């Protein structure tokens, strides 16, 4: 197990390097100029422009900029953004909020999604099954910014059940954004659980278990569910990336002071240093979460061994 | 033996996930208000730069500094007329040599007094290229400004040098008097001095040795009605300065600028009474005047307002040397007359703009409506003029920047030109504003080009000299008329404001005749407030006047 984790951690290094190179390059080749619009409806003075370009290495060719950035990154320095603040600090203060949001979304996804999937699976073709199928279809087909905007208007503004926006990031304020963020993944998780469960319920070992006289609860709850959850867990891990992308939209709608909002602001300000730093962090989080998921496989299915 | 191990692994995994949430650092909450104190929350955004007036030109930092800085001249919140604040008098016999006398005993928030050297030192520091301040151009009329610019504008890192350290046009006479000498006669100097970039920095500013004065900017000290007391990533707090010396004291004890990255979120919060004031109403709420029904108090009174601001939008005709098809003035006039500005303002802008009929903004001194007779929609006359001039070798290109939300109105303008003149018109976009400026600067663009102008100071002159004087920095159409230049010079040297304004209006008649730029619209700002606020005024600069806020009891 230890060896496996070590191997996976070592594998992260080339992935992170590749990711930074790619993001840095994409960011570098964006049309337009970081100085665009910085001085309002007039060009910046030559002295200001020269000082700004020198400070952020913008006057250097791409490869020099990248190597300098990488050199700093190796020392754990994510650089200084166009607001003159340390990117590492900016991320550190926002990270807890986004993690809270993601945990709410994932909990929602895992609990509600899996439960709905089980209900639909064991009552295949009945009302509850159709209800799950139709309602998940709605969430899958509506983009997250519509779900966000509508639920903010409906549950926040009109009904007053939730705070309209989140200022300081308390759990109560993050609840609605978290649910919105998880709404797409919850639909997929439910459908995945249902399909997987339905398939497994037809398997030979289930028939054997039933013939042996095991109760339905035990057949489904212990034997079938464990096998059915494997693809769901894989999906939940992978959906973490989708959540991070969705967080950019959700956090903006609900004014959550998290990584997503930060990335959005940085992109719109062409603050390349911030974008690269934030995305690199997301890549690392994504890799770690997927490592955790892979370790969890062993718990669900003892046949899968990492030794 | 396997089961406990597996459960252990699962627990480790879950603990890892939870680590982030528990390691959370909560920000310190604001101290509670004392009995009888008042507070409002206002939409804010993250300042792009350290909070130094000479390096702040966006609203996020600007709105804060506007409330915290005391200036020589204060702009009236209703009509932007200049009123003396720190200055006792600003006088000149010839509009070139100016003497500024300061009020005595005007105190900074750290207990020191504003003296003449604070002004002179601040201006010299801000104008000097070695300090690379964004707003250095505000000082360009002061004699010696050119000497504090780098001798080689494209200087490489170390070869940057300025001919002088300070501007020769500034001199301290005594503690409360200093003199300004301008290059050219500048009769409206007083009007210019009200911008925050001219606010004096205290001695503590100059004592700060950090690069770019960033340490000072963490907790800036100024002499205005409000003091910046806390800056965090979710809020910027300013509190009433108890010993404020001026005449524009704040009416609310504490103002919290809550940080929003999105206008919609702030607006929704104001509708829900979670935020007290927003200066942005999102475009989709303007459609069908939805915002006016959203923002209604329980007693039916409105909790919204609008204010004309000093932003002028026009279209520049490509200069003759680049686009010979534009040489005939009748073509230019025909294009202008073929546009129904009122319709576009209504349909595309939902009345957040006003059709322009003059070169300037209605908020400034010297503005006269109806100067542009070619701005009146008249498609028959337009077609007549167009045909008489022999037409334009189309298609006509309309250039805008793609990052400013200009697509809708430019398409509308193009369609009107197409329908009314039978002239093929295409909208061309550049990726961003800077590319548009660069290509206009290189005189590459044919057809018509967007020209926006936000005033630097509330005078009609600011909408004319920088845009239409021969060789001026923003004269994109290469307009040149010796008569116009003469009127600009005469007006700048005029002894009274009224006389100057008459000359500016005469110059606008020339613009109407020569027509290098067609006025399109001027801007209006919308704002909304919560039921906690009884009344609040927006200034012509789109900031709020915090000295007259009334709260509902």
PDB file of C-alpha atoms in Angstrom, chain A residues 75-215:
ATOM      1  CA  UNK A  75      10.458  26.997  -3.828  1.00  0.00           C
ATOM      2  CA  UNK A  76       6.748  26.979  -3.103  1.00  0.00           C
ATOM      3  CA  UNK A  77       6.374  30.557  -4.336  1.00  0.00           C
ATOM      4  CA  UNK A  78       3.327  31.011  -6.553  1.00  0.00           C
ATOM      5  CA  UNK A  79       4.356  34.536  -7.420  1.00  0.00           C
ATOM      6  CA  UNK A  80       2.756  37.932  -6.959  1.00  0.00           C
ATOM      7  CA  UNK A  81      -0.393  38.756  -8.868  1.00  0.00           C
ATOM      8  CA  UNK A  82      -1.346  41.973 -10.660  1.00  0.00           C
ATOM      9  CA  UNK A  83      -2.931  43.249  -7.461  1.00  0.00           C
ATOM     10  CA  UNK A  84       0.504  43.127  -5.845  1.00  0.00           C
ATOM     11  CA  UNK A  85      -0.496  40.323  -3.480  1.00  0.00           C
ATOM     12  CA  UNK A  86       1.038  36.903  -2.981  1.00  0.00           C
ATOM     13  CA  UNK A  87      -0.974  34.317  -4.918  1.00  0.00           C
ATOM     14  CA  UNK A  88      -0.229  31.659  -2.297  1.00  0.00           C
ATOM     15  CA  UNK A  89      -1.782  33.899   0.361  1.00  0.00           C
ATOM     16  CA  UNK A  90      -4.780  34.726  -1.823  1.00  0.00           C
ATOM     17  CA  UNK A  91      -5.399  31.029  -2.374  1.00  0.00           C
ATOM     18  CA  UNK A  92      -4.816  30.093   1.255  1.00  0.00           C
ATOM     19  CA  UNK A  93      -7.513  32.428   2.559  1.00  0.00           C
ATOM     20  CA  UNK A  94     -10.021  31.306  -0.068  1.00  0.00           C
ATOM     21  CA  UNK A  95      -9.262  27.607  -0.067  1.00  0.00           C
ATOM     22  CA  UNK A  96     -11.229  26.712   3.109  1.00  0.00           C
ATOM     23  CA  UNK A  97     -14.393  28.272   1.718  1.00  0.00           C
ATOM     24  CA  UNK A  98     -14.211  26.360  -1.521  1.00  0.00           C
ATOM     25  CA  UNK A  99     -13.434  23.101   0.291  1.00  0.00           C
ATOM     26  CA  UNK A 100     -16.483  23.652   2.497  1.00  0.00           C
ATOM     27  CA  UNK A 101     -18.552  24.265  -0.590  1.00  0.00           C
ATOM     28  CA  UNK A 102     -17.183  21.154  -2.283  1.00  0.00           C
ATOM     29  CA  UNK A 103     -17.782  19.036   0.828  1.00  0.00           C
ATOM     30  CA  UNK A 104     -21.415  20.189   0.953  1.00  0.00           C
ATOM     31  CA  UNK A 105     -21.796  19.411  -2.740  1.00  0.00           C
ATOM     32  CA  UNK A 106     -20.125  16.005  -2.488  1.00  0.00           C
ATOM     33  CA  UNK A 107     -22.065  15.033   0.618  1.00  0.00           C
ATOM     34  CA  UNK A 108     -25.256  16.015  -1.143  1.00  0.00           C
ATOM     35  CA  UNK A 109     -24.153  14.103  -4.203  1.00  0.00           C
ATOM     36  CA  UNK A 110     -23.151  10.981  -2.289  1.00  0.00           C
ATOM     37  CA  UNK A 111     -26.103  10.842   0.097  1.00  0.00           C
ATOM     38  CA  UNK A 112     -29.004  12.054  -2.017  1.00  0.00           C
ATOM     39  CA  UNK A 113     -27.672  10.717  -5.304  1.00  0.00           C
ATOM     40  CA  UNK A 114     -26.930   7.234  -4.022  1.00  0.00           C
ATOM     41  CA  UNK A 115     -30.174   7.015  -2.031  1.00  0.00           C
ATOM     42  CA  UNK A 116     -32.256   8.115  -4.991  1.00  0.00           C
ATOM     43  CA  UNK A 117     -30.384   5.666  -7.171  1.00  0.00           C
ATOM     44  CA  UNK A 118     -31.019   2.780  -4.773  1.00  0.00           C
ATOM     45  CA  UNK A 119     -34.706   3.594  -4.475  1.00  0.00           C
ATOM     46  CA  UNK A 120     -35.051   3.827  -8.223  1.00  0.00           C
ATOM     47  CA  UNK A 121     -33.020   0.671  -8.734  1.00  0.00           C
ATOM     48  CA  UNK A 122     -34.950  -1.601  -6.443  1.00  0.00           C
ATOM     49  CA  UNK A 123     -38.285  -0.270  -7.639  1.00  0.00           C
ATOM     50  CA  UNK A 124     -37.395  -0.296 -11.279  1.00  0.00           C
ATOM     51  CA  UNK A 125     -40.249   0.813 -13.537  1.00  0.00           C
ATOM     52  CA  UNK A 126     -42.346   2.045 -10.612  1.00  0.00           C
ATOM     53  CA  UNK A 127     -43.351   5.643  -9.892  1.00  0.00           C
ATOM     54  CA  UNK A 128     -40.285   6.472  -7.802  1.00  0.00           C
ATOM     55  CA  UNK A 129     -38.016   5.207 -10.577  1.00  0.00           C
ATOM     56  CA  UNK A 130     -39.707   7.405 -13.145  1.00  0.00           C
ATOM     57  CA  UNK A 131     -39.592  10.350 -10.780  1.00  0.00           C
ATOM     58  CA  UNK A 132     -35.838   9.973 -10.326  1.00  0.00           C
ATOM     59  CA  UNK A 133     -35.270   9.533 -14.042  1.00  0.00           C
ATOM     60  CA  UNK A 134     -37.277  12.614 -14.983  1.00  0.00           C
ATOM     61  CA  UNK A 135     -35.994  14.887 -12.233  1.00  0.00           C
ATOM     62  CA  UNK A 136     -32.371  13.978 -12.886  1.00  0.00           C
ATOM     63  CA  UNK A 137     -32.923  14.584 -16.574  1.00  0.00           C
ATOM     64  CA  UNK A 138     -34.018  18.115 -15.739  1.00  0.00           C
ATOM     65  CA  UNK A 139     -30.875  18.812 -13.728  1.00  0.00           C
ATOM     66  CA  UNK A 140     -28.624  17.292 -16.378  1.00  0.00           C
ATOM     67  CA  UNK A 141     -30.121  19.354 -19.167  1.00  0.00           C
ATOM     68  CA  UNK A 142     -30.148  22.723 -17.381  1.00  0.00           C
ATOM     69  CA  UNK A 143     -26.774  24.496 -17.131  1.00  0.00           C
ATOM     70  CA  UNK A 144     -25.539  25.318 -13.650  1.00  0.00           C
ATOM     71  CA  UNK A 145     -25.776  29.095 -14.074  1.00  0.00           C
ATOM     72  CA  UNK A 146     -29.491  28.785 -14.735  1.00  0.00           C
ATOM     73  CA  UNK A 147     -30.021  26.483 -11.746  1.00  0.00           C
ATOM     74  CA  UNK A 148     -27.966  28.919  -9.664  1.00  0.00           C
ATOM     75  CA  UNK A 149     -29.733  32.065 -10.790  1.00  0.00           C
ATOM     76  CA  UNK A 150     -33.208  30.570 -10.510  1.00  0.00           C
ATOM     77  CA  UNK A 151     -32.676  29.028  -7.082  1.00  0.00           C
ATOM     78  CA  UNK A 152     -31.123  32.248  -5.812  1.00  0.00           C
ATOM     79  CA  UNK A 153     -34.173  34.146  -7.001  1.00  0.00           C
ATOM     80  CA  UNK A 154     -36.699  31.574  -5.809  1.00  0.00           C
ATOM     81  CA  UNK A 155     -35.307  30.210  -2.531  1.00  0.00           C
ATOM     82  CA  UNK A 156     -33.238  33.246  -1.574  1.00  0.00           C
ATOM     83  CA  UNK A 157     -35.132  36.286  -2.740  1.00  0.00           C
ATOM     84  CA  UNK A 158     -38.773  35.218  -2.989  1.00  0.00           C
ATOM     85  CA  UNK A 159     -39.154  32.529  -0.331  1.00  0.00           C
ATOM     86  CA  UNK A 160     -36.344  33.683   1.936  1.00  0.00           C
ATOM     87  CA  UNK A 161     -35.345  30.148   2.934  1.00  0.00           C
ATOM     88  CA  UNK A 162     -31.652  30.746   2.345  1.00  0.00           C
ATOM     89  CA  UNK A 163     -29.372  33.800   2.446  1.00  0.00           C
ATOM     90  CA  UNK A 164     -29.265  35.458  -0.993  1.00  0.00           C
ATOM     91  CA  UNK A 165     -25.482  35.643  -1.123  1.00  0.00           C
ATOM     92  CA  UNK A 166     -22.634  34.408   0.986  1.00  0.00           C
ATOM     93  CA  UNK A 167     -20.450  37.072   2.514  1.00  0.00           C
ATOM     94  CA  UNK A 168     -18.280  35.483   5.170  1.00  0.00           C
ATOM     95  CA  UNK A 169     -18.702  31.860   4.095  1.00  0.00           C
ATOM     96  CA  UNK A 170     -20.498  30.370   7.085  1.00  0.00           C
ATOM     97  CA  UNK A 171     -22.025  26.918   6.611  1.00  0.00           C
ATOM     98  CA  UNK A 172     -25.561  28.309   6.477  1.00  0.00           C
ATOM     99  CA  UNK A 173     -24.651  30.746   3.733  1.00  0.00           C
ATOM    100  CA  UNK A 174     -22.873  28.070   1.735  1.00  0.00           C
ATOM    101  CA  UNK A 175     -25.743  25.595   1.844  1.00  0.00           C
ATOM    102  CA  UNK A 176     -27.666  26.826  -1.182  1.00  0.00           C
ATOM    103  CA  UNK A 177     -24.577  27.357  -3.373  1.00  0.00           C
ATOM    104  CA  UNK A 178     -23.373  23.903  -2.310  1.00  0.00           C
ATOM    105  CA  UNK A 179     -26.649  22.275  -3.301  1.00  0.00           C
ATOM    106  CA  UNK A 180     -26.637  24.106  -6.632  1.00  0.00           C
ATOM    107  CA  UNK A 181     -23.051  23.080  -7.243  1.00  0.00           C
ATOM    108  CA  UNK A 182     -23.862  19.453  -6.496  1.00  0.00           C
ATOM    109  CA  UNK A 183     -27.114  19.384  -8.465  1.00  0.00           C
ATOM    110  CA  UNK A 184     -25.593  18.224 -11.738  1.00  0.00           C
ATOM    111  CA  UNK A 185     -23.392  15.557 -10.166  1.00  0.00           C
ATOM    112  CA  UNK A 186     -26.226  14.361  -7.964  1.00  0.00           C
ATOM    113  CA  UNK A 187     -28.223  13.576 -11.060  1.00  0.00           C
ATOM    114  CA  UNK A 188     -25.405  11.593 -12.610  1.00  0.00           C
ATOM    115  CA  UNK A 189     -24.657   9.793  -9.340  1.00  0.00           C
ATOM    116  CA  UNK A 190     -28.310   8.762  -9.011  1.00  0.00           C
ATOM    117  CA  UNK A 191     -28.494   7.450 -12.551  1.00  0.00           C
ATOM    118  CA  UNK A 192     -25.211   5.626 -12.252  1.00  0.00           C
ATOM    119  CA  UNK A 193     -26.231   3.965  -8.986  1.00  0.00           C
ATOM    120  CA  UNK A 194     -29.560   2.947 -10.436  1.00  0.00           C
ATOM    121  CA  UNK A 195     -28.141   1.377 -13.604  1.00  0.00           C
ATOM    122  CA  UNK A 196     -25.375  -0.363 -11.768  1.00  0.00           C
ATOM    123  CA  UNK A 197     -27.748  -1.675  -9.111  1.00  0.00           C
ATOM    124  CA  UNK A 198     -30.269  -2.918 -11.644  1.00  0.00           C
ATOM    125  CA  UNK A 199     -27.529  -4.783 -13.461  1.00  0.00           C
ATOM    126  CA  UNK A 200     -26.142  -6.379 -10.330  1.00  0.00           C
ATOM    127  CA  UNK A 201     -29.565  -7.408  -9.083  1.00  0.00           C
ATOM    128  CA  UNK A 202     -29.773  -9.714 -12.079  1.00  0.00           C
ATOM    129  CA  UNK A 203     -26.433 -11.321 -11.279  1.00  0.00           C
ATOM    130  CA  UNK A 204     -26.126 -14.973 -10.342  1.00  0.00           C
ATOM    131  CA  UNK A 205     -24.787 -14.324  -6.861  1.00  0.00           C
ATOM    132  CA  UNK A 206     -27.897 -12.342  -6.005  1.00  0.00           C
ATOM    133  CA  UNK A 207     -30.105 -15.191  -7.072  1.00  0.00           C
ATOM    134  CA  UNK A 208     -27.959 -17.535  -4.965  1.00  0.00           C
ATOM    135  CA  UNK A 209     -28.222 -15.236  -1.984  1.00  0.00           C
ATOM    136  CA  UNK A 210     -31.971 -14.987  -2.364  1.00  0.00           C
ATOM    137  CA  UNK A 211     -32.240 -18.771  -2.751  1.00  0.00           C
ATOM    138  CA  UNK A 212     -30.161 -19.138   0.393  1.00  0.00           C
ATOM    139  CA  UNK A 213     -32.980 -17.234   2.125  1.00  0.00           C
ATOM    140  CA  UNK A 214     -31.219 -13.913   2.812  1.00  0.00           C
ATOM    141  CA  UNK A 215     -33.515 -10.952   3.400  1.00  0.00           C
TER     142      UNK A 215
END
